[in-house]
Coordinates of C-alpha atoms and ligand atoms in Angstrom, one line a residue:
X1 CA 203.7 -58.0 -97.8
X2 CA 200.6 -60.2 -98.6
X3 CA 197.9 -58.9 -96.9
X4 CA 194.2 -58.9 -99.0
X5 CA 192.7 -56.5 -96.9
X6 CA 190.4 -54.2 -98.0
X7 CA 189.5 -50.4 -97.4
X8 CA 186.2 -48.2 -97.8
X9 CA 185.4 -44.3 -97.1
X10 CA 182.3 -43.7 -97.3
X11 CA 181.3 -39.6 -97.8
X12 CA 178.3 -38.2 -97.5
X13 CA 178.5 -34.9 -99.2
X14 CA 178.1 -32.4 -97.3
X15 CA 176.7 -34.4 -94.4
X16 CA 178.0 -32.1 -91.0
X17 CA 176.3 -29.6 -90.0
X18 CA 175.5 -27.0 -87.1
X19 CA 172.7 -26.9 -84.3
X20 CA 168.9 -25.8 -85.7
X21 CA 167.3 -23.9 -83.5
X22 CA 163.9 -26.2 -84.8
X23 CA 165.5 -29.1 -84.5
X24 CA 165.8 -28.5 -80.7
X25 CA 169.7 -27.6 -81.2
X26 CA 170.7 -30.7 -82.8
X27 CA 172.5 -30.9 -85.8
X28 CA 170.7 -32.6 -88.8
X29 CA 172.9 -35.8 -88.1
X30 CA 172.0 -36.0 -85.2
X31 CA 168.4 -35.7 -85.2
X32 CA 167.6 -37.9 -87.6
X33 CA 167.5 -41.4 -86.9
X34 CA 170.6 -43.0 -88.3
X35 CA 170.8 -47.0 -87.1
X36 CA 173.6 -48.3 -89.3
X37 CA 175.8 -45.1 -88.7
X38 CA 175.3 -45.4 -84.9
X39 CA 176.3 -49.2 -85.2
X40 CA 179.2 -48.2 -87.0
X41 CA 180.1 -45.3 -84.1
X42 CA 179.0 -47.9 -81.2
X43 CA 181.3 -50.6 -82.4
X44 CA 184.1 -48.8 -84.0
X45 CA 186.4 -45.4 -83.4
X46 CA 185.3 -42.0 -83.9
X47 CA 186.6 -38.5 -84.5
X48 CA 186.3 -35.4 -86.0
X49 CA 188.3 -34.3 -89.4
X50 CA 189.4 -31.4 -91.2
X51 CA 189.3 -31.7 -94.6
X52 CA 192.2 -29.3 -95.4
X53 CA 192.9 -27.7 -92.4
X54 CA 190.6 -26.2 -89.3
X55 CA 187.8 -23.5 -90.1
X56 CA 188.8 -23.6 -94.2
X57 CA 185.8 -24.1 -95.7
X58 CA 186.5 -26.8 -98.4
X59 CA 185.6 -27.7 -101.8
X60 CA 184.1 -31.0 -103.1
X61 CA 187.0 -31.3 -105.2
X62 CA 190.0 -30.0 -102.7
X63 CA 188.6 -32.4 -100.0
X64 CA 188.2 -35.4 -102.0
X65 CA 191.9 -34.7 -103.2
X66 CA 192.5 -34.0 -99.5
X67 CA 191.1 -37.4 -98.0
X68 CA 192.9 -39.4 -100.9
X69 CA 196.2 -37.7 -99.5
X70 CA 196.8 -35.1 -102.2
X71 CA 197.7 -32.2 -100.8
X72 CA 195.3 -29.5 -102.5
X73 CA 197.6 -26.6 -101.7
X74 CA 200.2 -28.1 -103.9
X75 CA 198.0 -29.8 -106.8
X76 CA 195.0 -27.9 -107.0
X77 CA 195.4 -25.7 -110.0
X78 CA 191.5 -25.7 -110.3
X79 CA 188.6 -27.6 -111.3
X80 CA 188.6 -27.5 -114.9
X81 CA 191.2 -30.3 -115.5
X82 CA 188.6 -32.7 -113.4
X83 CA 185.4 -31.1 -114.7
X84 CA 187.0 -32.1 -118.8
X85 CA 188.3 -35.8 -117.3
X86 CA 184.9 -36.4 -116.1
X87 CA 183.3 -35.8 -119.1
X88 CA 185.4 -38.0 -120.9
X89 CA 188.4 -35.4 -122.2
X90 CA 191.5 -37.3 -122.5
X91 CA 193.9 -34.2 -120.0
X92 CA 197.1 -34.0 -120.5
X93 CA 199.8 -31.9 -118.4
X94 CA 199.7 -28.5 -119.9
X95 CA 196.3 -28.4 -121.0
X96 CA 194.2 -25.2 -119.6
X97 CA 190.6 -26.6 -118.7
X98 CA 187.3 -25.1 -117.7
X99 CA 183.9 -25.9 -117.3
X100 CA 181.5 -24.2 -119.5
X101 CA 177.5 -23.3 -119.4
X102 CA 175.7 -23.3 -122.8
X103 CA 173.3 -19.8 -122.4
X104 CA 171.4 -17.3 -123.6
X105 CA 172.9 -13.8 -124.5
X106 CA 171.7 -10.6 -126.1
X107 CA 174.1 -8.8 -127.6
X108 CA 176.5 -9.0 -124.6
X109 CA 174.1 -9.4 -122.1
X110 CA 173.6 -12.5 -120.5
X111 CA 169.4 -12.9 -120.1
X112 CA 170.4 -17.3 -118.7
X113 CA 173.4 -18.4 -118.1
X114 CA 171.7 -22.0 -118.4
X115 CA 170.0 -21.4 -121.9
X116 CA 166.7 -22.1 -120.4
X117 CA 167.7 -25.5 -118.8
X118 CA 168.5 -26.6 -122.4
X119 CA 168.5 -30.4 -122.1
X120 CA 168.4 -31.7 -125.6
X121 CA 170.2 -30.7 -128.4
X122 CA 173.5 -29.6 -127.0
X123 CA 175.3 -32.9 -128.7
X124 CA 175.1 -30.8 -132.3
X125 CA 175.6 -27.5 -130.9
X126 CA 178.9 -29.0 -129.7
X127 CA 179.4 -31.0 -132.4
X128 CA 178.7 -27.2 -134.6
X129 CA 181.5 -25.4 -132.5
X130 CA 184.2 -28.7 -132.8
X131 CA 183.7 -28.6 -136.8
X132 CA 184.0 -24.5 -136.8
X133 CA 186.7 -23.5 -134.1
X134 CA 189.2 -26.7 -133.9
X135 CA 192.1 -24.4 -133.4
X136 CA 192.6 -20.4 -132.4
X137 CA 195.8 -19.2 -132.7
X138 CA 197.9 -22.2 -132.5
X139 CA 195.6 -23.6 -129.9
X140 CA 194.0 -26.8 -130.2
X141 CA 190.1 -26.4 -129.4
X142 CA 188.7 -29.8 -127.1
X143 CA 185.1 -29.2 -126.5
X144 CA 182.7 -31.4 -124.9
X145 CA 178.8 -31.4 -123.9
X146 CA 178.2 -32.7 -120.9
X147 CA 174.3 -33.4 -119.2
X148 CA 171.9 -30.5 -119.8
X149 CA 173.3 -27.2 -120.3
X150 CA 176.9 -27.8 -119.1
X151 CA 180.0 -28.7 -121.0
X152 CA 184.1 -28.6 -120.7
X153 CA 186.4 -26.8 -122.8
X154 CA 190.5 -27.5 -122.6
X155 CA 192.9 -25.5 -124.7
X156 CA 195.3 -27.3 -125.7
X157 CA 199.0 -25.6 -127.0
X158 CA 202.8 -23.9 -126.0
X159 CA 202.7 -21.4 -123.8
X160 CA 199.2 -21.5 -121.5
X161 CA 197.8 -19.8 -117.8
X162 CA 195.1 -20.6 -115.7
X163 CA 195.7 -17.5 -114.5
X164 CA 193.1 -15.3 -116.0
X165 CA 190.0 -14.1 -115.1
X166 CA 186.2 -14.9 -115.6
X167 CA 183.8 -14.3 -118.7
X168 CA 181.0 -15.6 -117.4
X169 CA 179.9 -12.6 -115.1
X170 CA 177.6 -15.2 -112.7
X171 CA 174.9 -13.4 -112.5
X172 CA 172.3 -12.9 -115.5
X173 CA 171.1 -9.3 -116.3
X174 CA 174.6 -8.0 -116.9
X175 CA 177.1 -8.1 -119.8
X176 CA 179.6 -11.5 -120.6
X177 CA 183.1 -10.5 -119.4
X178 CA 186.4 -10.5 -121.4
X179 CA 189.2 -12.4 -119.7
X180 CA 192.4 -10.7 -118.9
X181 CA 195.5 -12.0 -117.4
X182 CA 195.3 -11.9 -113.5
X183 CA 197.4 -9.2 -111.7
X184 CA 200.6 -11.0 -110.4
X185 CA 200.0 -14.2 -112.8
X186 CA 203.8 -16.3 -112.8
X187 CA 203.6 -16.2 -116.5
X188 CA 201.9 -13.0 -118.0
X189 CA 202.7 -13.7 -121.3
X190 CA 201.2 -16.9 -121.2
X191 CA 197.9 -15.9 -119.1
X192 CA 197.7 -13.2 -122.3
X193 CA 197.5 -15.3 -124.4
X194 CA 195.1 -18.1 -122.8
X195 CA 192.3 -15.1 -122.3
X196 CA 193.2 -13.6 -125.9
X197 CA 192.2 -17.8 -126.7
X198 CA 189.4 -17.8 -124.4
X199 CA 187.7 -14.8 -125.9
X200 CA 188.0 -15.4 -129.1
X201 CA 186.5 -19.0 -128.7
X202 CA 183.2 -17.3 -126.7
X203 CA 182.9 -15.2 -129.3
X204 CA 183.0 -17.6 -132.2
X205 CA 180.9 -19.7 -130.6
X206 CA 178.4 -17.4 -130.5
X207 CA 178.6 -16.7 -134.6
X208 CA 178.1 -21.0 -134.9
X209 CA 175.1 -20.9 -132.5
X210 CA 173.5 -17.7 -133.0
X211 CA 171.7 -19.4 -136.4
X212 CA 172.3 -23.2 -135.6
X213 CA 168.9 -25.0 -136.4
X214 CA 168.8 -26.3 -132.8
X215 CA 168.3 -22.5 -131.7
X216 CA 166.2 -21.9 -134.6
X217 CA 163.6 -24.8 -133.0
X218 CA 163.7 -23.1 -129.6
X219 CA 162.9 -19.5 -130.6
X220 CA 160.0 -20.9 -132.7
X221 CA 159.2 -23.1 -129.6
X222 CA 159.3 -20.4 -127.6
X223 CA 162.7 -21.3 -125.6
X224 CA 165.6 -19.5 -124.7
X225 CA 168.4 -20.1 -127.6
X226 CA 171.5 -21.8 -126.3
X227 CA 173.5 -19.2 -128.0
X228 CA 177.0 -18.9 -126.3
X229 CA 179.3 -20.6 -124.6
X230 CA 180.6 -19.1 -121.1
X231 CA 183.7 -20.8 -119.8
X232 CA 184.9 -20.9 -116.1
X233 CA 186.6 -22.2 -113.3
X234 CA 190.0 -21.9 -115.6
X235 CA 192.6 -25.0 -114.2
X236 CA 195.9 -26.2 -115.5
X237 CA 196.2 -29.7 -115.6
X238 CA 199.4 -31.1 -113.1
X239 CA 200.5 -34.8 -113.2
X240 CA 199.5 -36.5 -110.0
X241 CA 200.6 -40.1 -109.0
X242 CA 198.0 -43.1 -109.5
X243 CA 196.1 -43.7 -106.1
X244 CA 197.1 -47.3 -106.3
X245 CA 201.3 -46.7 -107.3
X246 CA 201.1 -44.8 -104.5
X247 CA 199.1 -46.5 -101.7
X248 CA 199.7 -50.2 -103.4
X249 CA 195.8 -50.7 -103.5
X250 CA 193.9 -51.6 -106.6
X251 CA 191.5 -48.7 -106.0
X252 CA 188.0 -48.0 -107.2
X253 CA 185.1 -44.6 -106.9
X254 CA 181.8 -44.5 -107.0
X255 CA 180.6 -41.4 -107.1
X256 CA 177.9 -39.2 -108.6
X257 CA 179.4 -35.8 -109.0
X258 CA 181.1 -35.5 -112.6
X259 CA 183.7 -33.2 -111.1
X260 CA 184.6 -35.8 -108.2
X261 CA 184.6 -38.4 -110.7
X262 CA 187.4 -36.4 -112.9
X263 CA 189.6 -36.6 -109.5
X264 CA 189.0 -40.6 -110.1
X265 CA 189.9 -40.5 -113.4
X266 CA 192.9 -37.8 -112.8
X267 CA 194.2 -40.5 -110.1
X268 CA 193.4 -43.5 -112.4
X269 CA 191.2 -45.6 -109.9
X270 CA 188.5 -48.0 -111.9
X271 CA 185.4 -45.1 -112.3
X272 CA 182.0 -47.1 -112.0
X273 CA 179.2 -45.7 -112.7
X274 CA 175.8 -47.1 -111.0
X275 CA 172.2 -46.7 -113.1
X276 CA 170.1 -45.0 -110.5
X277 CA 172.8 -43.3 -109.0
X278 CA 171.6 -39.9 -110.2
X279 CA 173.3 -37.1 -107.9
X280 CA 169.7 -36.0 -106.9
X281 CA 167.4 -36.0 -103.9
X282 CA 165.9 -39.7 -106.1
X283 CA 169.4 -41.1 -105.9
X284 CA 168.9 -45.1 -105.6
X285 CA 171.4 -45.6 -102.6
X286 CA 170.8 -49.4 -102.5
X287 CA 171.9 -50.0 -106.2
X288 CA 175.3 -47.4 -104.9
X289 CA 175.8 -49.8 -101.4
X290 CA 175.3 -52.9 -103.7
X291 CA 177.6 -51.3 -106.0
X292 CA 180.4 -50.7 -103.2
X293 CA 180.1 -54.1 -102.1
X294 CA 180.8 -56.1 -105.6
X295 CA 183.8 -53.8 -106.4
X296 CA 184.7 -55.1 -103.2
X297 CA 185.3 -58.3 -104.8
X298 CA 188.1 -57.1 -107.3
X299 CA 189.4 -54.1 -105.9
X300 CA 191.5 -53.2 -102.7
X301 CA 190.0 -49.8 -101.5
X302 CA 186.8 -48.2 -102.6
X303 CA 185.6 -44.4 -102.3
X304 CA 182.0 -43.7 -102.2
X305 CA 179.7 -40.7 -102.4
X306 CA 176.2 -39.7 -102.2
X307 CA 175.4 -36.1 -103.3
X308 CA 171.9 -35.4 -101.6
X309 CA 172.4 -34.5 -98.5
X310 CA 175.2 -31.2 -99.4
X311 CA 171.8 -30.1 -101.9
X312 CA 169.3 -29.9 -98.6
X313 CA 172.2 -28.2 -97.2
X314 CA 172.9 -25.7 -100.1
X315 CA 168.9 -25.3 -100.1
X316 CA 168.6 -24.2 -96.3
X317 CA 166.0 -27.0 -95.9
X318 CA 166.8 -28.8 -92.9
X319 CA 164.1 -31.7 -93.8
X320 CA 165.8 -32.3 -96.9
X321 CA 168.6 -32.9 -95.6
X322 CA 167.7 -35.4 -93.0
X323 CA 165.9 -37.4 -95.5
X324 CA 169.4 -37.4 -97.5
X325 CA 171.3 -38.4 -94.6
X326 CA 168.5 -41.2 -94.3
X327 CA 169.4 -42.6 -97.1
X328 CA 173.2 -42.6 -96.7
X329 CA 172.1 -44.6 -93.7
X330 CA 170.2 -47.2 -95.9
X331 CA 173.5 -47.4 -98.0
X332 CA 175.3 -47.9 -94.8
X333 CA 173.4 -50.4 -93.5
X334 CA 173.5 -52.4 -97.0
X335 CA 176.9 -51.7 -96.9
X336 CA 177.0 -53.9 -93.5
X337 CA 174.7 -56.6 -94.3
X338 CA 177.1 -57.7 -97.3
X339 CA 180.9 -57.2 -96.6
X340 CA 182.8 -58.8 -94.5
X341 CA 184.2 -56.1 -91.7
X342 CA 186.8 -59.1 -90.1
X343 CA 188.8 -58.3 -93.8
X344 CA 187.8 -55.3 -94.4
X345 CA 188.1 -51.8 -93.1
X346 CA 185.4 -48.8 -93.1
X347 CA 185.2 -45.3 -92.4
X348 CA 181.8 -43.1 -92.9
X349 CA 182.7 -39.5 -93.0
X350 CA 181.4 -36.5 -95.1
X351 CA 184.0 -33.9 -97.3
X352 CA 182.9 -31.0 -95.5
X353 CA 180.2 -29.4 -93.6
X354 CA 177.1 -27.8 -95.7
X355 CA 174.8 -26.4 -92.5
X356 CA 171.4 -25.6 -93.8
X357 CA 171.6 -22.6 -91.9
X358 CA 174.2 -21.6 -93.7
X359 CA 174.1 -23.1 -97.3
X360 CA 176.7 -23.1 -98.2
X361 CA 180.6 -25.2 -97.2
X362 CA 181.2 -24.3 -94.0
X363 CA 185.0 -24.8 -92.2
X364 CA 183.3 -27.0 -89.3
X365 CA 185.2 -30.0 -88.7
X366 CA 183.0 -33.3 -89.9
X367 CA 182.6 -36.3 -87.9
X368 CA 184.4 -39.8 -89.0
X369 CA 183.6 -43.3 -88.1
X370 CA 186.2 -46.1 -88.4
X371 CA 184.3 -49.7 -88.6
X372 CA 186.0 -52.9 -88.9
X373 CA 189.1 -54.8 -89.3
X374 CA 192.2 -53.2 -87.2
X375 CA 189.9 -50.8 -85.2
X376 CA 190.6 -50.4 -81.8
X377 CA 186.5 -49.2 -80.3
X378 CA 185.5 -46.7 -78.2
X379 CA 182.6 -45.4 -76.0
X380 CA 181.1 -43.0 -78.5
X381 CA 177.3 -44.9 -79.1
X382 CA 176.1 -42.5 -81.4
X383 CA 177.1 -41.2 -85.1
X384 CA 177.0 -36.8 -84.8
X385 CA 179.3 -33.6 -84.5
X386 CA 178.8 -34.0 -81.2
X387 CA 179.3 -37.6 -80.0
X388 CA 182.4 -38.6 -82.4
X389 CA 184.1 -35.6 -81.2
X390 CA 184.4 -37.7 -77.9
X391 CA 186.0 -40.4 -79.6
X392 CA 189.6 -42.1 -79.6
X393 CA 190.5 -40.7 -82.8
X394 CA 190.8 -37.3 -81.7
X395 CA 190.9 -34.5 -84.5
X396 CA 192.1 -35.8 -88.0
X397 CA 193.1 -34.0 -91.1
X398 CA 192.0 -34.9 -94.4
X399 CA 195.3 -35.8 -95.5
X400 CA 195.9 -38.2 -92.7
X401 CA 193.0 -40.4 -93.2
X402 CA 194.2 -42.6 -96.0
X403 CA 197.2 -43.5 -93.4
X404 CA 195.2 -43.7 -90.6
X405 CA 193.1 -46.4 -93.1
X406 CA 195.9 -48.3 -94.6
X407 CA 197.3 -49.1 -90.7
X408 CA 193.9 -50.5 -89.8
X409 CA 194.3 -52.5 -92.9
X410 CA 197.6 -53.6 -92.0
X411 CA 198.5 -52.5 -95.4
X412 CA 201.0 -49.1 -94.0
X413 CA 204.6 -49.1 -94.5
X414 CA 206.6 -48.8 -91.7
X415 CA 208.4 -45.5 -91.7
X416 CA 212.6 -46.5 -90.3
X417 CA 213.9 -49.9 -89.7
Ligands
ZN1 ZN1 181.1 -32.0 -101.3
ZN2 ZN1 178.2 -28.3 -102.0

């Protein structure tokens, strides 16, 4: 089949939400004014979507997996492997990976699990730890600063587990934990021997940075001392099947979240990153829109994100969130200014609910949009919880949008003869 049609999802993070009692019962999405969302519900097919399944509250990482048609309940082995590939680790099967926090400990307690927002400096306390512990035991050592005080670690060696528990205790004030092997882990040998690993490396980490002149500066400076390293979110990298071997689509992501971005990589779609795209409330939208529509020109199906609107969400401020959603709606609205819909296919969604009443994920279903090439309309006129939940395309799983896309397209196989 020749077909050159081309496929978008947009997501904004976060982006459905329940009624506020202030905002005279509306949802945040639907009291803000959204023009380029409503054109896309007006002239297109809405719904409503799971991400994984009704009322589970999902993950940024298990619904992005979900929406590209990986089913998290098989591949999800956690977010480490995608937290180390979006950093720039090279992951291979097997590996055990976690995302770590430089902080602050005294004698075991932990007094900042962010070391005082360490921002600089990080590069040679990483560079400190790599040179000191490259192996333990017959474990190779990967270990990788990221932006401020974050990092990812990956063991790397026979006979490893995700399946051990936490040192990083999550809350400051209290001692650093020391892993153990989860009760009912498949392979107890093996989860023994990952935490005996992952102890050892927190605690050698500790004897390079305890003195390391970075830390030296900050105590004379009068900042906390990035002086451990707490690991977490333990995952086991699985092989997963290229987005575009599976799909036939030369695929690209553009996203701003470093552990959604590690799902890109993990599923080998072209990465791009966008200056100004900044995964914060001063995110530059147009430059991510602009960026959607050029990778447009060489690429078959694009995923896009914008972060702001799942942090108003998180912070239980409702304003903040409707000026997030705002912007998704100038990014929209860019988006339909400069691609061609009679080729090409669009659908706005968001990965899962993040009510400000709440903040936190929440299981409510998210509404979806389909704009564009293939799409049969409906009467819904505006984009909301409420009014796509009218809509032709009825009640959607994550895992079904990338067909549901792909037949728009014209770009499905036929299942039978
Ligand atoms: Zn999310
Ligand atoms: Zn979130």
């Amino acid at each position: 089949m020749t077909n050159s049609a081309k496929g978008v999802i947009f997501i904004g993070d976060g982006m459905g939400g329940r009624p506020v009692p202030e905002l005279g019962g509306m949802t945040t999405l639907e009291a803000q004014e959204t023009p380029a969302l409503d054109l896309v519900a007006r002239e297109g097919a809405c719904g409503l979507m799971d991400p994984i399944a009704p009322g589970i509250p999902a993950g940024s990482d298990t619904a992005h997996m979900a929406i590209l048609g990986y089913d998290p309940h098989t591949y999800y082995r956690g977010r480490g492997p995608f937290e180390a590939k979006g950093v720039g680790i090279d992951v291979q099967v097997g590996d055990v990976a976690f995302r770590c926090n430089f902080s602050t400990v005294e004698e075991r307690r932990v007094v900042d699990r962010r070391a005082g927002r360490i921002k600089e400096g990080t590069d040679q306390l990483a560079a400190a730890i790599s040179e000191d512990v490259p192996t333990v035991e017959d474990v190779e050592i990967i270990f990788k600063p990221s932006v401020e005080h974050r990092a990812a670690l990956v063991l790397r060696g026979p006979g490893l587990s995700h399946e051990i528990s936490e040192v990083d205790p999550h809350d400051p004030g209290v001692d650093y934990l020391k892993s153990h092997p989860l009760p009912g882990a498949e392979d107890p040998e093996a989860a023994e021997k990952t935490a005996r690993v992952l102890n050892e490396f927190v605690e050698r980490t500790h004897e390079v940075l305890e003195g390391h002149p970075v830390n030296r500066q900050r105590r004379a400076a009068g900042e906390l001392p990035a002086n451990i390293v707490l690991p977490r979110g333990a995952g086991t990298a699985v092989q997963l099947q290229p987005l575009s071997e599976r799909y036939g689509l030369h695929a690209a992501m553009i996203v701003e979240v470093d552990l959604v971005r590690g799902l890109g990589q993990y599923l080998d779609m072209d990465v791009i990153k966008v200056d100004g795209a900044t995964g914060g409330q001063d995110t530059d939208e147009m430059a991510i829109a602009a960026a959607v529509a050029a990778a447009l020109d060489d690429h078959d199906f694009v995923l896009a994100n914008i972060k702001a609107p799942d942090l108003g969400g998180h912070d239980g401020n409702c304003r903040m969130k409707m000026e997030a959603i705002a912007k998704v709606d100038r990014a929209v609205g860019h988006i339909l200014d400069e691609v061609d819909f009679a080729t090409t296919t669009i659908m706005i969604t968001a990965d899962h609910s993040t009510p400000c009443s709440v903040k936190d994920h929440s299981g409510d279903a998210v509404p979806v949009a389909f704009y564009g090439r293939g799409v049969r309309p409906d009467d819904v006129e505006r984009y909301g919880e409420r009014a796509c939940g009218k809509g032709i395309m009825g009640h959607l799983r994550g895992m079904e949008v990338m067909h549901v896309l792909t037949n728009m397209m014209g770009r499905a196989e036929k299942f039978g003869a």
